[in-house]
Coordinates of C-alpha atoms in Angstrom, one line a residue:
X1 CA -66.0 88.6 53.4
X2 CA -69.8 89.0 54.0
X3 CA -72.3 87.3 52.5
X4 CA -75.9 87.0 53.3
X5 CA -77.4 83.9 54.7
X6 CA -79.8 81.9 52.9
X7 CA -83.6 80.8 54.3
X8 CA -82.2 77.3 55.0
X9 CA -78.8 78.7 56.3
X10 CA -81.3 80.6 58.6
X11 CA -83.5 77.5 59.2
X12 CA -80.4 75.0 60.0
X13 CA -79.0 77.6 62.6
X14 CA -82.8 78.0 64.3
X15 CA -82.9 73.9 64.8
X16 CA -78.8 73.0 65.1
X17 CA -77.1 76.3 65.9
X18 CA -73.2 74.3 65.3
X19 CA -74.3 72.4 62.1
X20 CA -75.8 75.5 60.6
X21 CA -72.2 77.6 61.8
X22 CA -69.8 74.9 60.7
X23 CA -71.7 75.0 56.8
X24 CA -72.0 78.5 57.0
X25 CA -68.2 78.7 57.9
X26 CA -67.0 75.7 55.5
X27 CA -69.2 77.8 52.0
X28 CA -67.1 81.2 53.1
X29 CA -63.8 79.2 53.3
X30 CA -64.7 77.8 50.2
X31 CA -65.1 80.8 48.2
X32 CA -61.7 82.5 49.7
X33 CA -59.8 79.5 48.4
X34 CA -61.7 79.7 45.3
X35 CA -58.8 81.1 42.5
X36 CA -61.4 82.1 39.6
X37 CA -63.9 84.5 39.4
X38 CA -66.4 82.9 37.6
X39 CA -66.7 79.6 40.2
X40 CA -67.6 82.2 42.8
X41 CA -70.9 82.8 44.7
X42 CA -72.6 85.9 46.1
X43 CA -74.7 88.6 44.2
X44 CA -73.3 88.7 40.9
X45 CA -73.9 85.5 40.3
X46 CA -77.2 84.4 42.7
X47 CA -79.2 83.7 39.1
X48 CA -76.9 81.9 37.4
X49 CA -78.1 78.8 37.4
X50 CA -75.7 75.9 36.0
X51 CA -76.0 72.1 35.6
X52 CA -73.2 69.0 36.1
X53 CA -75.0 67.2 33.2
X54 CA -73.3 65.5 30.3
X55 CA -74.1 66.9 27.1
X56 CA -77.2 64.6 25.7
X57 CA -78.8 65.0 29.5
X58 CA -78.7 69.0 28.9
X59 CA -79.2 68.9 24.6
X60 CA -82.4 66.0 25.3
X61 CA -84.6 68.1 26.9
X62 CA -84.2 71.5 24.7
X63 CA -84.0 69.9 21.6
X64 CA -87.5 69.7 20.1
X65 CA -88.1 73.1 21.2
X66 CA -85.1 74.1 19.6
X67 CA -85.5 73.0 16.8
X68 CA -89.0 74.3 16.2
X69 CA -87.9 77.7 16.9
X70 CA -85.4 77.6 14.7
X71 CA -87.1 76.4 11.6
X72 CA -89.9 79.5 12.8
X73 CA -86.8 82.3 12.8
X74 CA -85.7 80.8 9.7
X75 CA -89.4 80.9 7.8
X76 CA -90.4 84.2 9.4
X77 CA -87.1 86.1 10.2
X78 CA -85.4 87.7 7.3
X79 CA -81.9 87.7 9.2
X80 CA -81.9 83.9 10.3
X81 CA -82.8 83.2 6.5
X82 CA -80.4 84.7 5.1
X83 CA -77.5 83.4 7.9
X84 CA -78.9 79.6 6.4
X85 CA -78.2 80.7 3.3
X86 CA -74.7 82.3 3.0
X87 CA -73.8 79.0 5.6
X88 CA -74.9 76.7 3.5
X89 CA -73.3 78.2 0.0
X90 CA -70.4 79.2 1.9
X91 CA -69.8 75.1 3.4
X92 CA -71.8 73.6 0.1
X93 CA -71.7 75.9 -2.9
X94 CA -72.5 73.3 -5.9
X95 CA -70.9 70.4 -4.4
X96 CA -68.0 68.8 -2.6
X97 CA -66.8 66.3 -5.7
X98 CA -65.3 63.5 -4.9
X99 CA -62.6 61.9 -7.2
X100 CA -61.3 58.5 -6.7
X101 CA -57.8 57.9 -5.5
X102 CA -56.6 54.0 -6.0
X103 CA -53.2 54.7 -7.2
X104 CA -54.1 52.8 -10.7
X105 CA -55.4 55.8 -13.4
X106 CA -57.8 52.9 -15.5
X107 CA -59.4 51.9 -12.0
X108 CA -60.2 55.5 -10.9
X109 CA -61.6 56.1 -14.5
X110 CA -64.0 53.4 -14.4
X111 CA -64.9 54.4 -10.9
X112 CA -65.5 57.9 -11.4
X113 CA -67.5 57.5 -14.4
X114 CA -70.2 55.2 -12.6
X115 CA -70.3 57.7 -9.7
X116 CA -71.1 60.7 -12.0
X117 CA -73.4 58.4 -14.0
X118 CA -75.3 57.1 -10.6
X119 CA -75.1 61.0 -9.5
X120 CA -76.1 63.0 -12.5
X121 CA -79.5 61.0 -13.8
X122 CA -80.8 61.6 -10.6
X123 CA -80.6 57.9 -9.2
X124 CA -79.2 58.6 -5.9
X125 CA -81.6 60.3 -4.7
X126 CA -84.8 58.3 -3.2
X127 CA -87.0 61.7 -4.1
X128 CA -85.8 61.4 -7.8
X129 CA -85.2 65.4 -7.7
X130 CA -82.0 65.9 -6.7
X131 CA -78.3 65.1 -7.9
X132 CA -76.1 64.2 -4.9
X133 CA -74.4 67.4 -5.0
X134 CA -77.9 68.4 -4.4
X135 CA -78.0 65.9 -1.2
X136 CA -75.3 67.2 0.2
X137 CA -76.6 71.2 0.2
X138 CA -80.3 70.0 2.0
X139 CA -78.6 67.5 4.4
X140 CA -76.0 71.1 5.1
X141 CA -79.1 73.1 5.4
X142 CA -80.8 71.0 7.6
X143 CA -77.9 70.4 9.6
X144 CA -77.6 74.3 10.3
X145 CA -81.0 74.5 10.7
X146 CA -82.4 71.5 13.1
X147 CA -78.9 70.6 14.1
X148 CA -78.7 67.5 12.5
X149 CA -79.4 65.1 9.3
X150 CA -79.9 61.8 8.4
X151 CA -79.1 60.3 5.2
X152 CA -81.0 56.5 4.7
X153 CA -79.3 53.9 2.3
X154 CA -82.2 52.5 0.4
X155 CA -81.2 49.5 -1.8
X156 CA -83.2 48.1 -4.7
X157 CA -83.7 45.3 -7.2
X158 CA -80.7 44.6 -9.7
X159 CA -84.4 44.3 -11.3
X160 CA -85.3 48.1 -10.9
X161 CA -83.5 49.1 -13.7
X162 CA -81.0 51.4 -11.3
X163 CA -77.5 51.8 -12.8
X164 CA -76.4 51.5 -9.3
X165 CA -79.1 50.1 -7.4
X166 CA -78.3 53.1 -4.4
X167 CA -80.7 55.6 -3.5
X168 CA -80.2 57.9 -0.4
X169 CA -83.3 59.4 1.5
X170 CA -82.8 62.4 3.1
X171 CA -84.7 62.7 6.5
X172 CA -85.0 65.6 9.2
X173 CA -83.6 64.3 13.1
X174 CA -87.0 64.7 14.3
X175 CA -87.6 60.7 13.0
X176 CA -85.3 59.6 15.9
X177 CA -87.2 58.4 18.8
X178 CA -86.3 60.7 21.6
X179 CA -88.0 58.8 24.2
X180 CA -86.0 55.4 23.4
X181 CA -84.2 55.5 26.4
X182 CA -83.4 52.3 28.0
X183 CA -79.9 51.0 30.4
X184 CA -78.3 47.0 30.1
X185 CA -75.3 45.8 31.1
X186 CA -74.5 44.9 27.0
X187 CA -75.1 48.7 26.4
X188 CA -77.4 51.4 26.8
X189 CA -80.1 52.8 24.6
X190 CA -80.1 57.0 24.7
X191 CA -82.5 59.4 23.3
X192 CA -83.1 56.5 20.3
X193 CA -79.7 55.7 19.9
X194 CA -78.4 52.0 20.7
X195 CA -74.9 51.8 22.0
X196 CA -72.7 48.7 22.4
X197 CA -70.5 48.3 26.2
X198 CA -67.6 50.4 24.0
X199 CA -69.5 53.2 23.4
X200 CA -69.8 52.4 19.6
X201 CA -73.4 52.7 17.7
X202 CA -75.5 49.6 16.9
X203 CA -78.4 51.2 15.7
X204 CA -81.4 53.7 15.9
X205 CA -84.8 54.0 16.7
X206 CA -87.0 55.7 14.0
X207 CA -90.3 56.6 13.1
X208 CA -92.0 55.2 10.1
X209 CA -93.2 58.8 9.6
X210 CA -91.9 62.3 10.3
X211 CA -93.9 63.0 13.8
X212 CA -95.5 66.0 12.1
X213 CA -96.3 64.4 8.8
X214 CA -99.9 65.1 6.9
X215 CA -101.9 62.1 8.3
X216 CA -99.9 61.6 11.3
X217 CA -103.0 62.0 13.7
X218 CA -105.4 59.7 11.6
X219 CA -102.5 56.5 12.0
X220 CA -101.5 57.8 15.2
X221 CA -100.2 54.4 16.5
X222 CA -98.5 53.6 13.5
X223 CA -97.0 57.1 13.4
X224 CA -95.5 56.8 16.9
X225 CA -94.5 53.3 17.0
X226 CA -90.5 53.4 16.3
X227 CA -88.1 50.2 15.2
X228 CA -84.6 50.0 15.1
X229 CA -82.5 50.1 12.0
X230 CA -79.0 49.2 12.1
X231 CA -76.4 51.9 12.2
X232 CA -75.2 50.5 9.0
X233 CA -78.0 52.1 7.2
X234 CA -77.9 55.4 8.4
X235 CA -75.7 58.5 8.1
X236 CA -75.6 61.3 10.7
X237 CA -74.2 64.3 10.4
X238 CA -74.1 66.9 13.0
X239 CA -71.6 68.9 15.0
X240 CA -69.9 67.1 17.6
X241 CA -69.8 69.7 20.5
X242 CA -69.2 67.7 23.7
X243 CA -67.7 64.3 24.3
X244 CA -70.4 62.1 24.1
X245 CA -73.1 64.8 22.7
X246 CA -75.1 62.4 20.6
X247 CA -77.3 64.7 18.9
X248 CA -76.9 68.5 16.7
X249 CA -77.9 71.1 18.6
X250 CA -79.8 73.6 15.6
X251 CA -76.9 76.4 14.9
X252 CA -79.3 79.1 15.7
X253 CA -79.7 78.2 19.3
X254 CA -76.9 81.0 21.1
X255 CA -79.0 83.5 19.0
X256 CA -82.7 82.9 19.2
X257 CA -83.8 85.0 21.6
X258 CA -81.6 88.1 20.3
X259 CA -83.6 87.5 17.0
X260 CA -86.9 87.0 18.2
X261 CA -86.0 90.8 20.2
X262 CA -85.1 91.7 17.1
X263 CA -88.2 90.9 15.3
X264 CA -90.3 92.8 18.4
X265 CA -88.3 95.7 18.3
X266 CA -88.5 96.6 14.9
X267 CA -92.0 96.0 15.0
X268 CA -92.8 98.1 18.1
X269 CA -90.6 100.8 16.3
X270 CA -93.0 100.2 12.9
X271 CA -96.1 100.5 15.1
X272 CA -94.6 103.7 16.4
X273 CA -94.0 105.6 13.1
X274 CA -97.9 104.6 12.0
X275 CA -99.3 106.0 15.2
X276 CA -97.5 109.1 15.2
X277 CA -98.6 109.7 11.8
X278 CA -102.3 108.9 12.0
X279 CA -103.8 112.1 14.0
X280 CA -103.7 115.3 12.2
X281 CA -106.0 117.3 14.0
X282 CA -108.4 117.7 17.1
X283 CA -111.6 120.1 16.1
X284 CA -113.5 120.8 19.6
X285 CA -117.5 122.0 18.7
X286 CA -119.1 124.9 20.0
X287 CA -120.8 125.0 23.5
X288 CA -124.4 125.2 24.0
X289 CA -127.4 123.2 23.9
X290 CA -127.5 123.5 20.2
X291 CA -124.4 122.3 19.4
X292 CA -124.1 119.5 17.3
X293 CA -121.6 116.6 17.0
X294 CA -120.2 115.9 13.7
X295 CA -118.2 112.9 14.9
X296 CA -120.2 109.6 15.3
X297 CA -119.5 106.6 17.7
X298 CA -119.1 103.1 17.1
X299 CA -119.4 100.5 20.2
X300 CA -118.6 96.8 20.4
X301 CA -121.2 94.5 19.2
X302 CA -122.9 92.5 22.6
X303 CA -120.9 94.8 25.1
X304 CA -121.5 98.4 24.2
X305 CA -117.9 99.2 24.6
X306 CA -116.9 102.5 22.7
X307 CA -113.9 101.8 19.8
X308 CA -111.4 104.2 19.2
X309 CA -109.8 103.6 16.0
X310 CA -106.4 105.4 13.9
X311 CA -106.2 105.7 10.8
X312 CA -103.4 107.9 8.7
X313 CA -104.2 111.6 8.4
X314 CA -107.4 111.6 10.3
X315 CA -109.7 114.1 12.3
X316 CA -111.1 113.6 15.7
X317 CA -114.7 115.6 16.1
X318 CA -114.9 116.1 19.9
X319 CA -118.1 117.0 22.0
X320 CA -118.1 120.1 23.5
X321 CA -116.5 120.7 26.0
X322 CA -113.9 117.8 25.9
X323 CA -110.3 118.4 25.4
X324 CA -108.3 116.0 24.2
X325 CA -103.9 114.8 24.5
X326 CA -102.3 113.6 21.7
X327 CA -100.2 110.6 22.1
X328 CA -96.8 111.3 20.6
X329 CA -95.0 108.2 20.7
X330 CA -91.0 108.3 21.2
X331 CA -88.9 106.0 19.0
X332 CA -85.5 105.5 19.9
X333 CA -83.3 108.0 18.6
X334 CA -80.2 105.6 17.7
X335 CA -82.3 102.8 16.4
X336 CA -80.7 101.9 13.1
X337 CA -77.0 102.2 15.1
X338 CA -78.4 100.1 18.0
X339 CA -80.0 97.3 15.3
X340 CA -76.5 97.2 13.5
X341 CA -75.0 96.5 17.2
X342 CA -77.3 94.0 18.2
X343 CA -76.7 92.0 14.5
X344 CA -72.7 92.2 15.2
X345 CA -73.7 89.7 18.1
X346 CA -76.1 87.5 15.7
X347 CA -72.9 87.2 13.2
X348 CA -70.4 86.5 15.9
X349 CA -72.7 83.4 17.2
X350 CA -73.3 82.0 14.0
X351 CA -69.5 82.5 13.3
X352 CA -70.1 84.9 10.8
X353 CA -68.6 88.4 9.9
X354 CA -71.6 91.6 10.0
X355 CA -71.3 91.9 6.5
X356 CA -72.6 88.3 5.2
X357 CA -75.5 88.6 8.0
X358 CA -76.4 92.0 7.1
X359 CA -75.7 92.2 3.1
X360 CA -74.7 95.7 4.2
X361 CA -70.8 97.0 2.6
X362 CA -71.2 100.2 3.0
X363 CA -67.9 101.0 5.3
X364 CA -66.5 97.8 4.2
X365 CA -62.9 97.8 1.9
X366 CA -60.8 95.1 0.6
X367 CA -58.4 94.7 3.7
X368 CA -61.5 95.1 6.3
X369 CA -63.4 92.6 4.4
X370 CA -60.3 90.2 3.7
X371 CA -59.5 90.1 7.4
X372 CA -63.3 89.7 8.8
X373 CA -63.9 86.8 5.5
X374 CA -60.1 85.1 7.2
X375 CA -61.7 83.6 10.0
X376 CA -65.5 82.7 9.0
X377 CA -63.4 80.8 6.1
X378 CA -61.0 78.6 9.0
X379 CA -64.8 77.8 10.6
X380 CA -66.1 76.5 7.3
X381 CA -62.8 74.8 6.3
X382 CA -63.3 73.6 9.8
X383 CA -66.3 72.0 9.2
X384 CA -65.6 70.7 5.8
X385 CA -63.3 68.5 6.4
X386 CA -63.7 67.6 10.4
X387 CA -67.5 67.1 10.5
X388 CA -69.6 67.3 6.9
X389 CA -67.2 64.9 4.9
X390 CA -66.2 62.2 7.2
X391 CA -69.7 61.7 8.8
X392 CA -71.8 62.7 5.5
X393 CA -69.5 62.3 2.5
X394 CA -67.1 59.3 3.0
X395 CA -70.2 56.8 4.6
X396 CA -72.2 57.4 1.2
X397 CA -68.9 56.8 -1.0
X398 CA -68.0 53.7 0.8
X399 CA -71.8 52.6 0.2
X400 CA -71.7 53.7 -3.3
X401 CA -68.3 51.5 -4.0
X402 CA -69.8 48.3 -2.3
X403 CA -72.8 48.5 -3.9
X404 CA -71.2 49.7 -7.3
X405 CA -68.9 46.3 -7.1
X406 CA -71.4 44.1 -6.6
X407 CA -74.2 45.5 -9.2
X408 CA -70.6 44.6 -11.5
X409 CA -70.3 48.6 -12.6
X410 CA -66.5 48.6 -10.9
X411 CA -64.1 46.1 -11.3
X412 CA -62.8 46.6 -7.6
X413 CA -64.2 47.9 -4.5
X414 CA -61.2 50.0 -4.2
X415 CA -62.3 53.0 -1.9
X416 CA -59.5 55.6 -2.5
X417 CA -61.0 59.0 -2.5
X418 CA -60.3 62.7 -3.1
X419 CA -62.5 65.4 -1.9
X420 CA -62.7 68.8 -3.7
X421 CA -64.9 71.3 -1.8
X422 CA -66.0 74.4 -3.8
X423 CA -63.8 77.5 -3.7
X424 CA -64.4 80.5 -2.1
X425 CA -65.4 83.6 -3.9
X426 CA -62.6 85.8 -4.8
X427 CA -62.8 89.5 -3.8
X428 CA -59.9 90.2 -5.8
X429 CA -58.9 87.5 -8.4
X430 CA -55.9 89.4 -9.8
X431 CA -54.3 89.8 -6.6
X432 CA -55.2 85.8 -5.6
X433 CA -53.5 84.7 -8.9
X434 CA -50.4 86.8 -8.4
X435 CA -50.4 85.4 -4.9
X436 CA -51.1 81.5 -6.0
X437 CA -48.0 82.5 -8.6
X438 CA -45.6 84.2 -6.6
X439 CA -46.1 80.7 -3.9
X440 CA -45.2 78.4 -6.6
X441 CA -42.3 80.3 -8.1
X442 CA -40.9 80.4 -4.0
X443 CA -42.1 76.3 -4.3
X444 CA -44.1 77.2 -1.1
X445 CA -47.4 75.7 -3.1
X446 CA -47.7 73.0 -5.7
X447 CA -49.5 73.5 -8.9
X448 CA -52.1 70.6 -7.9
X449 CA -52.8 72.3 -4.6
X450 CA -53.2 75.7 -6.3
X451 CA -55.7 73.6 -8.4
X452 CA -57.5 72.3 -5.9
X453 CA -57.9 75.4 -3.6
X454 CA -60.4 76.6 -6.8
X455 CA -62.5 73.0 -5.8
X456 CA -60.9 71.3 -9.4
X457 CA -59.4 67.9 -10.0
X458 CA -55.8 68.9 -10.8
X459 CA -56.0 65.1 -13.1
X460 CA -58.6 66.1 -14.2
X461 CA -57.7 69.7 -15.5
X462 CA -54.5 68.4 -16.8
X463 CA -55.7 66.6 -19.0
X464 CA -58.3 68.7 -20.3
X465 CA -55.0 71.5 -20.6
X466 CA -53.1 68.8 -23.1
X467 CA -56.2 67.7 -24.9
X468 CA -56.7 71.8 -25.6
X469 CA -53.3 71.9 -26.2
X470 CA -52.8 69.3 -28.8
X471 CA -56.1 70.7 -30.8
X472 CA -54.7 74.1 -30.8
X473 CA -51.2 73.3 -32.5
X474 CA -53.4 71.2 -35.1
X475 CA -55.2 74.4 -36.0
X476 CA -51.9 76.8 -35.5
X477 CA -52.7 78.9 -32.7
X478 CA -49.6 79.9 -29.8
X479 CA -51.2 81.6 -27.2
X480 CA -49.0 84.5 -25.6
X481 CA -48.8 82.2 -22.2
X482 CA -47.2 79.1 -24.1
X483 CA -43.7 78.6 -23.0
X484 CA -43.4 74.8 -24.4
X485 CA -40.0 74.1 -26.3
X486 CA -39.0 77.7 -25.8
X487 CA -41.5 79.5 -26.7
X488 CA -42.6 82.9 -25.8
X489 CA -41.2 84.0 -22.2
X490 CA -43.7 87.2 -22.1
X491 CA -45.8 87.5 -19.1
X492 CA -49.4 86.9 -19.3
X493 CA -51.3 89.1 -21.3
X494 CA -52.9 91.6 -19.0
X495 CA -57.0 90.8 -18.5
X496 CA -59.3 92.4 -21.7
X497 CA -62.4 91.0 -23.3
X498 CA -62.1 88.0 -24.7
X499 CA -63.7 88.9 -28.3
X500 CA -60.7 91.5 -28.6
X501 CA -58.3 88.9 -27.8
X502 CA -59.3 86.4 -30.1
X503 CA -59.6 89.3 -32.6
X504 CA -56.2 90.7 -32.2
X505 CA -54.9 86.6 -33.0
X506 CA -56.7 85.9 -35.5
X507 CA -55.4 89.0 -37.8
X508 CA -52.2 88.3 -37.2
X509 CA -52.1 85.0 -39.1
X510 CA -53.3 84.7 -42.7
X511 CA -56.8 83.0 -43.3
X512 CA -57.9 85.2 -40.5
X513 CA -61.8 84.9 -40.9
X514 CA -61.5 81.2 -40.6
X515 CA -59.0 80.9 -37.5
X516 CA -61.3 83.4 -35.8
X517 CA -64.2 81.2 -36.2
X518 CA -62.4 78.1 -35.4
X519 CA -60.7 80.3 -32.1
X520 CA -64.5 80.6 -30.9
X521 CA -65.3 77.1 -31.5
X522 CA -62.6 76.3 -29.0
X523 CA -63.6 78.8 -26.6
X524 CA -66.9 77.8 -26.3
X525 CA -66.4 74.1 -26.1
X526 CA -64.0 74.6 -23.3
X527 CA -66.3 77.0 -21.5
X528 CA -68.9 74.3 -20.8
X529 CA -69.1 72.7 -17.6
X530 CA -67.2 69.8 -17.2
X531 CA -69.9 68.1 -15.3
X532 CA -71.8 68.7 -18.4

């Protein structure tokens, strides 16, 4: 095995010939015995340039600068934006709802209608603009795009007037104190966050102020002058990466530079296209002392330099005598293909199929786009339920029930809870319900899991299903679906407009004209949102 010999391999054997031959020796032994590829050293791998750290010792120094690129790809690059966008519906969509789960039906009741109370009028919030569904897609968003979130429990006053006297500010990670760093034997304090001898957190140093805040240089002391809060108070939601990793590393991060090439390239290709179409024509004037020059010259102001400018479809007038070259610029003859390629890799580092990063379906069918949609849907289930609701949703619940008992709003501080995350968007809905159908026949899926894959509360809905079904034997109506006490075995009547439906009832009853009124009443109260 040969392998060339280092300036301090060379150095070592000019001063201590045996020292330098035994390392020499031991390094070749050691990449013989050496069973994978990747650990070994010689050309193909002279640049690659590794580290032993743990993961906060390699995310700490990056992380500022990652995350400032990252919010600039998403402002300025049309392809970042729109990867934050379909993440955060896909993980988000209008809300993960919770419903709680105590075992007794008048208990969960009472608890569920304070939460939608304290949600819905906008209390929860410490901005006043947003629901908590509405929370939960900016702390998502700025998960994906600075890595990580922090949610603030802000009490206040029985006094206030609050229903429950909860708010949650939402704050960015840049208001933890990265330079916090400090070791004692009861724990250690890293990168602003204080740990305990186990590991566990105590609490974390933050700014009064976002570090970049309007005003910021004016109280500059003020601005950069951290205190600890207690862990207690504060929810952080990231993705846990590494053993250890302490901190969100911005989701972006394995595609940066490919965007930022990106955004070059298509520029350089634009800049291309308006040069080659800005010189028409080259006139050359007629020799002689006579001759005139039609053209005129423009210099820098304070130098004298002559300027040369393009501009679409113009003529150069030369002098006589001179000759001039086009410059034809050459574009890349592939360039759309070669664009499409290099946003397959964007997609696959965000986890993401070409299709959602691109918007483009042009070769996509069902079956392509059914098995490319299979695993960006594990990822975001992934997510769902390992990361975003037990570091994000279950902290603010358990809040909300402690803080709910003692304002009196909830008999107990029971803190039972279902989650509901939003459903994915169907690309065939037929074929889903036959498939949800055909499961429960086989008893391979329960009718309150079929429920809940479409983010409802099967309680919930069943309840709403008798309500609707007591009012409609008041006014008379059987739907074609019905099977109670023997009813109608047909299948379900295949998919048509509704008005035709409701039409083709109503005349088959006598007092037609008022049943089809009373049939549209129903239907449009049960439309309506039952967050409404």
């Amino acid at each position: 095995m040969s392998r060339e010999l280092s300036m301090l391999d060379r150095l070592i054997l000019s001063v201590a010939p045996t020292w330098g031959m035994n390392r020499v020796r031991a390094r070749m032994i050691t990449d013989v015995l050496l069973s994978y590829d990747g650990a070994k050293t010689g050309r193909r791998t002279d640049g690659w340039i590794t580290t032993g750290a743990d993961a906060n010792a390699e995310i700490g120094p990056d992380l500022t600068r990652l995350r400032e690129r990252s919010r600039d790809l998403c402002r300025n690059n049309s392809i970042a934006a729109r990867c934050l966008s379909v993440l955060t519906s896909s993980t988000i969509g209008t809300g993960i709802i919770p419903q709680a789960a105590t075992g007794d039906p008048e208990l969960n009741k009472a608890i569920d209608d304070a939460f939608w109370r304290w949600s819905d009028d906008r209390e929860c919030d410490a901005d006043g603009d947003l629901d908590f569904f509405g929370v939960q897609r900016l702390a998502m968003r700025t998960i994906i795009e600075s890595g990580a979130a922090l949610l603030r429990f802000r009490h206040r006053r029985p006094t206030d007037g609050f229903f429950v006297p909860l708010r949650l500010q939402t704050m960015e990670p840049d208001f933890i104190d990265m330079s916090a760093t400090t070791n004692n034997s009861g724990g250690d304090t890293i990168q602003g966050i204080e740990l305990n001898a186990l590991g566990e957190r105590v609490g974390f140093y933050l700014f009064a102020k976002h570090p970049g805040a309007v005003g910021s240089i004016r109280n500059f002391r003020a601005a950069w002058q951290s205190k600890f809060v207690p862990a207690s108070e504060i929810v952080h939601g990231y993705r846990k990466d590494r053993p250890g990793q302490l901190h969100g590393v911005p989701w972006l991060a394995p595609a940066m530079l490919l965007l930022r090439d990106m955004d070059e390239y298509n520029e350089a290709e634009i800049v291309r296209a308006k040069m080659a179409a800005c010189l028409s024509l080259f006139v050359t004037g007629a020799e002689g002392p006579g001759a005139s020059v039609l053209g005129t010259e423009t210099s820098e102001f304070g130098t004298g330099k002559r300027l040369e400018k393009m501009r679409p479809g113009m003529i150069l007038y030369g002098r006589p005598g001179e000759d001039a070259r086009p410059i034809v610029p050459t574009g890349h003859a592939n360039f759309a293909e070669y664009m499409k390629f290099l946003l397959h890799i964007v997609a696959v580092a965000l986890d993401l199929h070409y299709t959602q990063a691109s918007g483009d379906l042009t070769a996509v069918n069902y079956s392509s786009y059914r098995a490319g949609d299979r695993d960006f849907r594990g990822a975001i289930e992934a997510f769902r339920w390992l990361y975003f609701i037990p570091m994000v949703c279950t902290p603010v619940w358990r809040r909300f029930i402690d803080t709910a008992y003692a304002a009196g709003r909830i008999p107990v501080a029971a803190y039972g809870v279902n989650w509901h995350p939003p459903q994915f968007a169907s690309v065939d809905p037929v074929k889903d319900a036959l498939s949800d159908e055909r499961e429960m026949s086989n008893g391979t899926l329960t009718w309150p899991d079929a429920v809940a894959r479409k983010g409802n509360d099967p309680a919930k809905q069943l309840d709403v299903i008798a309500e609707w079904q007591k009012k409609a034997d008041q006014a008379g109506v059987t739907f074609a679906f019905d099977q109670r006490d023997g009813g109608s075995q047909a299948a379900p009547p295949a998919i048509d407009e509704p008005a035709k439906q409701l039409t083709a009832l109503a005349t088959e009853r006598t007092g037609a004209r008022d049943r089809y009124w009373t049939i549209i009443e129903l239907d449009r109260r049960g439309r309506q949102c039952p967050r409404c």
